[in-house]
Coordinates of C-alpha atoms in Angstrom, one line a residue:
M1 CA 1.2 -32.7 5.1
D2 CA 1.5 -35.5 7.6
P3 CA 2.7 -38.7 6.0
E4 CA 0.0 -40.7 7.8
A5 CA -2.6 -38.6 5.9
G6 CA -1.1 -39.7 2.6
G7 CA 0.9 -36.6 1.8
P8 CA 4.6 -35.7 1.8
Q9 CA 6.4 -34.7 5.0
I10 CA 6.6 -30.9 5.5
I11 CA 10.1 -29.6 6.1
K12 CA 10.0 -26.5 8.4
V13 CA 11.4 -23.2 7.3
T14 CA 13.2 -21.0 9.9
P15 CA 12.1 -17.4 10.6
L16 CA 15.3 -16.1 9.1
Q17 CA 14.6 -18.1 5.9
Q18 CA 11.1 -16.7 5.8
M19 CA 12.5 -13.2 6.1
L20 CA 14.9 -13.8 3.2
A21 CA 12.1 -15.3 1.1
S22 CA 10.0 -12.2 1.5
C23 CA 12.7 -9.7 0.5
T24 CA 12.9 -10.6 -3.2
G25 CA 9.2 -10.3 -3.7
A26 CA 9.1 -6.9 -1.9
V27 CA 11.7 -5.3 -4.2
L28 CA 10.2 -6.8 -7.4
T29 CA 6.7 -5.8 -6.4
S30 CA 7.7 -2.2 -5.6
L31 CA 9.4 -1.7 -9.0
I32 CA 6.3 -3.0 -10.8
V33 CA 3.5 -1.3 -8.9
T34 CA 5.0 2.2 -8.0
P35 CA 3.8 3.8 -11.2
L36 CA 0.2 2.5 -10.6
D37 CA 0.4 3.8 -7.0
V38 CA 1.5 7.3 -8.2
V39 CA -1.5 7.4 -10.6
K40 CA -3.9 6.2 -7.9
I41 CA -2.7 8.8 -5.4
R42 CA -2.9 11.6 -8.0
L43 CA -6.5 10.7 -8.9
Q44 CA -7.4 10.6 -5.2
A45 CA -5.6 13.8 -4.3
Q46 CA -7.2 15.9 -7.0
N47 CA -10.6 15.3 -5.3
N48 CA -9.2 16.7 -2.0
P49 CA -11.4 19.8 -1.2
F50 CA -8.4 21.6 0.2
Y51 CA -6.9 21.9 -3.3
K52 CA -9.7 24.1 -4.5
G53 CA -9.4 27.8 -4.5
K54 CA -6.0 27.7 -2.8
C55 CA -2.4 28.5 -3.6
F56 CA -0.2 25.6 -4.5
V57 CA 3.2 24.8 -6.0
Y58 CA 3.2 23.0 -9.3
S59 CA 6.3 21.3 -10.6
N60 CA 6.7 20.3 -14.2
G61 CA 9.9 18.4 -13.4
L62 CA 12.2 21.3 -14.4
M63 CA 11.1 24.1 -12.2
D64 CA 8.6 25.0 -9.5
H65 CA 5.9 27.5 -10.1
L66 CA 3.8 29.3 -7.5
C67 CA 0.3 29.2 -8.7
V68 CA -3.0 30.9 -7.7
C69 CA -6.2 29.3 -8.8
E70 CA -8.7 31.4 -10.7
E71 CA -11.1 31.3 -7.8
E72 CA -8.5 33.2 -5.7
G73 CA -8.0 36.1 -8.1
N74 CA -8.3 35.1 -11.8
R75 CA -4.5 34.9 -12.1
A76 CA -1.8 32.3 -12.2
W77 CA 1.9 32.3 -12.8
Y78 CA 1.7 28.9 -14.5
K79 CA -1.3 26.9 -15.6
K80 CA -1.3 23.4 -14.2
P81 CA -2.5 20.5 -16.3
G82 CA -6.3 20.0 -16.3
R83 CA -8.0 17.5 -14.0
F84 CA -7.3 13.9 -14.7
Q85 CA -10.3 12.3 -16.4
G86 CA -9.3 8.7 -15.6
T87 CA -6.4 6.2 -15.2
L88 CA -5.1 6.4 -18.8
D89 CA -5.5 10.2 -18.9
A90 CA -3.5 10.5 -15.6
F91 CA -0.7 8.3 -17.0
L92 CA -0.4 10.4 -20.2
K93 CA -0.5 13.8 -18.5
I94 CA 2.0 12.8 -15.8
I95 CA 4.4 11.5 -18.5
R96 CA 3.9 14.5 -20.7
N97 CA 4.2 17.2 -18.0
E98 CA 6.7 15.6 -15.6
G99 CA 8.5 12.9 -17.6
V100 CA 8.4 9.1 -17.4
K101 CA 10.7 9.2 -14.4
S102 CA 8.0 10.8 -12.3
L103 CA 6.0 7.6 -12.4
W104 CA 8.5 6.2 -9.9
S105 CA 8.2 9.2 -7.6
G106 CA 8.6 8.0 -4.0
L107 CA 10.4 4.7 -5.0
P108 CA 13.3 5.1 -2.5
P109 CA 11.0 5.4 0.5
T110 CA 8.8 2.7 -1.0
L111 CA 11.8 0.3 -1.2
V112 CA 12.9 1.3 2.3
M113 CA 9.4 0.7 3.5
A114 CA 8.5 -2.4 1.5
V115 CA 11.4 -4.6 2.7
P116 CA 10.9 -4.2 6.5
A117 CA 7.1 -4.1 6.2
T118 CA 7.1 -7.3 4.1
V119 CA 9.6 -9.1 6.4
I120 CA 7.5 -8.2 9.5
Y121 CA 4.2 -9.0 7.9
F122 CA 4.9 -12.3 6.2
T123 CA 7.2 -13.7 8.9
C124 CA 4.7 -12.8 11.7
Y125 CA 1.9 -14.3 9.7
D126 CA 3.6 -17.6 9.2
Q127 CA 4.8 -17.7 12.8
L128 CA 1.4 -16.8 14.2
T129 CA -0.3 -19.4 11.9
A130 CA 2.0 -22.1 13.1
L131 CA 1.3 -21.1 16.8
L132 CA -2.5 -20.9 16.3
K133 CA -2.6 -24.3 14.5
S134 CA -1.2 -25.9 17.6
K135 CA -3.7 -24.1 19.8
L136 CA -6.9 -24.1 17.6
E137 CA -6.9 -27.4 15.9
E138 CA -10.7 -27.5 15.6
N139 CA -11.1 -24.0 14.3
E140 CA -8.5 -23.8 11.5
S141 CA -10.8 -21.6 9.3
C142 CA -10.3 -18.6 11.5
I143 CA -6.5 -18.9 11.8
P144 CA -5.7 -16.9 8.6
I145 CA -8.0 -14.1 9.8
I146 CA -6.5 -13.8 13.2
A147 CA -2.9 -14.2 12.0
G148 CA -3.5 -11.7 9.2
I149 CA -5.0 -9.1 11.5
V150 CA -2.3 -9.2 14.1
A151 CA 0.6 -9.3 11.6
R152 CA -0.8 -6.4 9.6
F153 CA -1.5 -4.3 12.6
G154 CA 2.1 -4.6 13.8
A155 CA 3.5 -3.9 10.3
V156 CA 1.3 -0.8 9.8
T157 CA 2.3 0.7 13.1
V158 CA 6.0 0.2 12.5
I159 CA 6.0 1.5 8.9
S160 CA 3.4 4.3 9.1
P161 CA 5.9 7.2 9.2
L162 CA 7.5 6.0 5.9
E163 CA 4.0 5.6 4.4
L164 CA 3.3 9.2 5.2
I165 CA 6.5 10.4 3.5
R166 CA 5.9 8.1 0.5
T167 CA 2.4 9.5 0.0
K168 CA 3.7 13.1 0.0
M169 CA 6.3 12.3 -2.6
Q170 CA 3.8 10.7 -4.9
S171 CA 0.9 13.2 -4.4
K172 CA 2.9 16.1 -6.0
K173 CA 6.5 16.3 -7.2
F174 CA 8.8 18.2 -4.9
S175 CA 12.4 18.1 -3.7
Y176 CA 14.0 16.1 -0.8
K177 CA 14.9 19.5 0.8
E178 CA 11.2 20.5 0.9
L179 CA 10.4 17.1 2.4
H180 CA 13.1 17.4 5.1
R181 CA 11.9 20.9 6.0
F182 CA 8.3 19.7 6.2
V183 CA 9.1 16.7 8.4
S184 CA 11.4 18.7 10.7
K185 CA 8.9 21.5 11.2
K186 CA 6.0 19.0 11.9
V187 CA 8.0 17.1 14.4
S188 CA 9.2 20.3 16.2
E189 CA 5.6 21.6 16.4
D190 CA 3.5 18.5 17.1
G191 CA 6.1 15.9 18.2
W192 CA 7.0 12.6 16.6
I193 CA 3.4 11.4 16.9
S194 CA 2.5 13.6 14.0
L195 CA 4.4 11.2 11.7
W196 CA 1.7 8.7 12.3
R197 CA -1.0 10.9 10.7
G198 CA -3.2 8.7 8.6
W199 CA -2.5 5.7 10.9
A200 CA -6.2 5.2 11.7
P201 CA -7.5 5.1 8.1
T202 CA -4.4 3.0 7.1
V203 CA -5.3 0.4 9.8
L204 CA -9.0 0.5 8.8
R205 CA -7.9 -0.2 5.2
D206 CA -5.1 -2.7 5.8
V207 CA -6.3 -4.8 8.7
P208 CA -9.6 -5.7 7.1
F209 CA -7.7 -6.1 3.8
S210 CA -5.3 -8.5 5.5
A211 CA -8.1 -10.6 7.1
M212 CA -10.0 -10.9 3.8
Y213 CA -6.9 -11.5 1.8
W214 CA -5.4 -14.4 3.8
Y215 CA -8.8 -16.1 4.4
N216 CA -9.6 -16.0 0.7
Y217 CA -6.0 -16.9 -0.3
E218 CA -6.0 -20.1 1.9
V219 CA -9.5 -21.1 0.7
L220 CA -8.7 -20.6 -3.0
K221 CA -5.3 -22.3 -2.7
K222 CA -6.9 -25.4 -1.1
W223 CA -9.7 -25.3 -3.7
F224 CA -7.3 -25.2 -6.6
C225 CA -5.2 -28.0 -5.1
V226 CA -8.3 -30.2 -4.7
K227 CA -9.4 -29.5 -8.3
S228 CA -5.9 -30.2 -9.6
G229 CA -5.4 -33.3 -7.4
L230 CA -2.3 -31.9 -5.8
Y231 CA -1.0 -32.2 -2.2
E232 CA 1.0 -28.9 -2.5
P233 CA 0.2 -25.8 -4.5
T234 CA 2.2 -24.9 -7.6
F235 CA 3.7 -21.5 -8.4
M236 CA 0.7 -20.8 -10.7
I237 CA -1.8 -21.8 -8.0
N238 CA -0.2 -19.4 -5.5
F239 CA 0.0 -16.7 -8.2
T240 CA -3.7 -17.0 -9.1
S241 CA -4.9 -17.3 -5.6
G242 CA -3.0 -14.2 -4.6
A243 CA -4.3 -12.2 -7.5
L244 CA -8.0 -13.1 -6.9
S245 CA -7.9 -12.7 -3.1
G246 CA -6.0 -9.4 -3.4
S247 CA -8.6 -8.0 -5.9
L248 CA -11.5 -8.9 -3.7
A249 CA -10.0 -7.3 -0.6
A250 CA -8.9 -4.2 -2.6
V251 CA -12.4 -3.4 -3.7
A252 CA -13.8 -3.8 -0.2
T253 CA -11.2 -1.5 1.5
L254 CA -10.8 1.2 -1.2
P255 CA -12.9 3.9 0.6
F256 CA -10.4 3.8 3.5
D257 CA -7.5 4.1 1.0
V258 CA -9.1 7.3 -0.4
V259 CA -9.5 8.7 3.1
K260 CA -5.9 7.9 4.0
T261 CA -4.6 9.7 1.0
Q262 CA -6.6 12.8 1.7
K263 CA -5.6 13.0 5.3
Q264 CA -1.9 12.7 4.4
T265 CA -2.0 15.1 1.5
Q266 CA -4.0 17.7 3.5
L267 CA -1.1 17.8 6.0
W268 CA 1.4 18.6 3.3
I269 CA -0.9 21.3 1.8
H270 CA -1.6 22.9 5.1
E271 CA 2.0 23.1 6.2
S272 CA 3.6 24.1 2.9
H273 CA 1.0 26.6 1.7
K274 CA -0.3 28.2 4.9
I275 CA -3.9 27.1 4.5
S276 CA -5.9 28.1 7.5
T277 CA -8.8 25.6 7.0
P278 CA -8.9 23.2 10.0
L279 CA -7.6 19.8 8.9
R280 CA -8.1 17.7 12.1
M281 CA -11.1 15.8 10.7
S282 CA -12.1 12.2 11.6
T283 CA -12.2 9.4 9.1
W284 CA -16.0 9.4 9.0
A285 CA -16.1 13.2 8.5
I286 CA -13.8 13.0 5.6
M287 CA -15.9 10.3 4.1
K288 CA -19.0 12.5 4.4
N289 CA -17.2 15.4 2.7
I290 CA -16.1 13.1 -0.1
V291 CA -19.6 11.9 -0.7
A292 CA -20.9 15.5 -0.6
E293 CA -18.3 16.7 -3.1
S294 CA -18.1 13.8 -5.5
G295 CA -21.0 11.4 -4.6
F296 CA -20.7 7.9 -3.4
S297 CA -18.4 7.0 -6.3
G298 CA -15.9 9.4 -4.8
L299 CA -15.1 6.8 -2.2
F300 CA -14.0 4.5 -5.0
T301 CA -11.7 7.0 -6.7
G302 CA -8.7 5.2 -8.2
L303 CA -10.4 1.8 -8.3
I304 CA -8.9 0.8 -11.6
P305 CA -5.3 1.6 -10.8
R306 CA -5.7 0.1 -7.4
L307 CA -7.0 -3.1 -8.9
I308 CA -4.3 -3.1 -11.6
K309 CA -1.7 -2.5 -8.8
I310 CA -3.1 -4.9 -6.1
A311 CA -3.8 -8.0 -8.3
P312 CA -0.3 -8.4 -9.7
A313 CA 1.4 -7.1 -6.5
C314 CA -0.4 -9.7 -4.4
A315 CA 0.2 -12.4 -7.0
V316 CA 4.0 -11.6 -7.4
M317 CA 4.5 -11.1 -3.7
I318 CA 2.9 -14.4 -2.4
S319 CA 4.1 -16.6 -5.3
T320 CA 7.7 -15.4 -4.9
Y321 CA 7.5 -15.8 -1.1
E322 CA 6.1 -19.3 -1.4
F323 CA 8.8 -20.1 -4.1
G324 CA 11.5 -18.8 -1.7
K325 CA 10.1 -20.9 1.1
A326 CA 10.0 -24.0 -1.1
F327 CA 13.6 -23.4 -2.1
F328 CA 14.7 -23.3 1.6
Q329 CA 12.6 -26.4 2.3
K330 CA 14.5 -28.3 -0.3
Q331 CA 17.8 -27.0 1.1
N332 CA 16.7 -28.1 4.7
A333 CA 15.6 -31.5 3.4
R334 CA 19.0 -32.1 1.8
R335 CA 20.7 -31.2 5.1
Q336 CA 18.5 -33.6 7.0
Q337 CA 19.3 -36.4 4.5
N338 CA 23.0 -35.8 4.9

């Protein structure tokens, strides 16, 4: 805050320091939330209509089995686990049939994706916020929305191919050799643009999420500071504000997360198992199919694991990021004094 307003002077943090502050939170958050992400994607993928009555490969963690559903001929080389009945049931069945390690399926691409995505996202947000504050002094309430939308749009576009790969690795267990073969074949047939499959529903999910998240985060943070009589938010204020704002945004954007998962898992099923059913469906067409198959509640499949994942993820990410920035602010203040 400005000293003339009665608050302490703000020491600026450089873009490089913002990047470093965001890295720790990205790694820590990925380790915590990956199991919840695996469960969420499994719950959403099992409602994919392209799984029904089709051949598929099931892996129990030790060997792969070519399976044929009963609808295709009343025979199967290996009986896959029954449908997941909920979050806890999915956790138990995945652990029992594939081992605890499978809950961290897709962790390598998640880490590779999380660090650059977080660096781009948080650094762009802070830089855009500072720029907009100098241009829109009278309309500060809209700054978090604008900065959040632009920052997330850029991050999603850059990271989308890694998101596609991560979703494949979590939707069903398979080898890196299969993944490489799938990616190579898809690129050779449809070009590099095919790696951005699922970009549209991802943008529809993440951009509104970002706008709602940052607006609510800034509002809640200021409210908690006022209630606590503080000029600057504490670690717990940042943590709580991040968890609450993330939860609200997660519920509102879940239908687009379900669509994104289905579009990306359909691509893997089609290419790997020679399914002839057309898969080039729009986001709205997939939503209609989901409602027809599972009712309106189908659009909110995986709500519990998404909330359990998003709330702590947003809380840990923003609080560690703000803590990192505060650390660098103190270091910069000491340099100025010296």
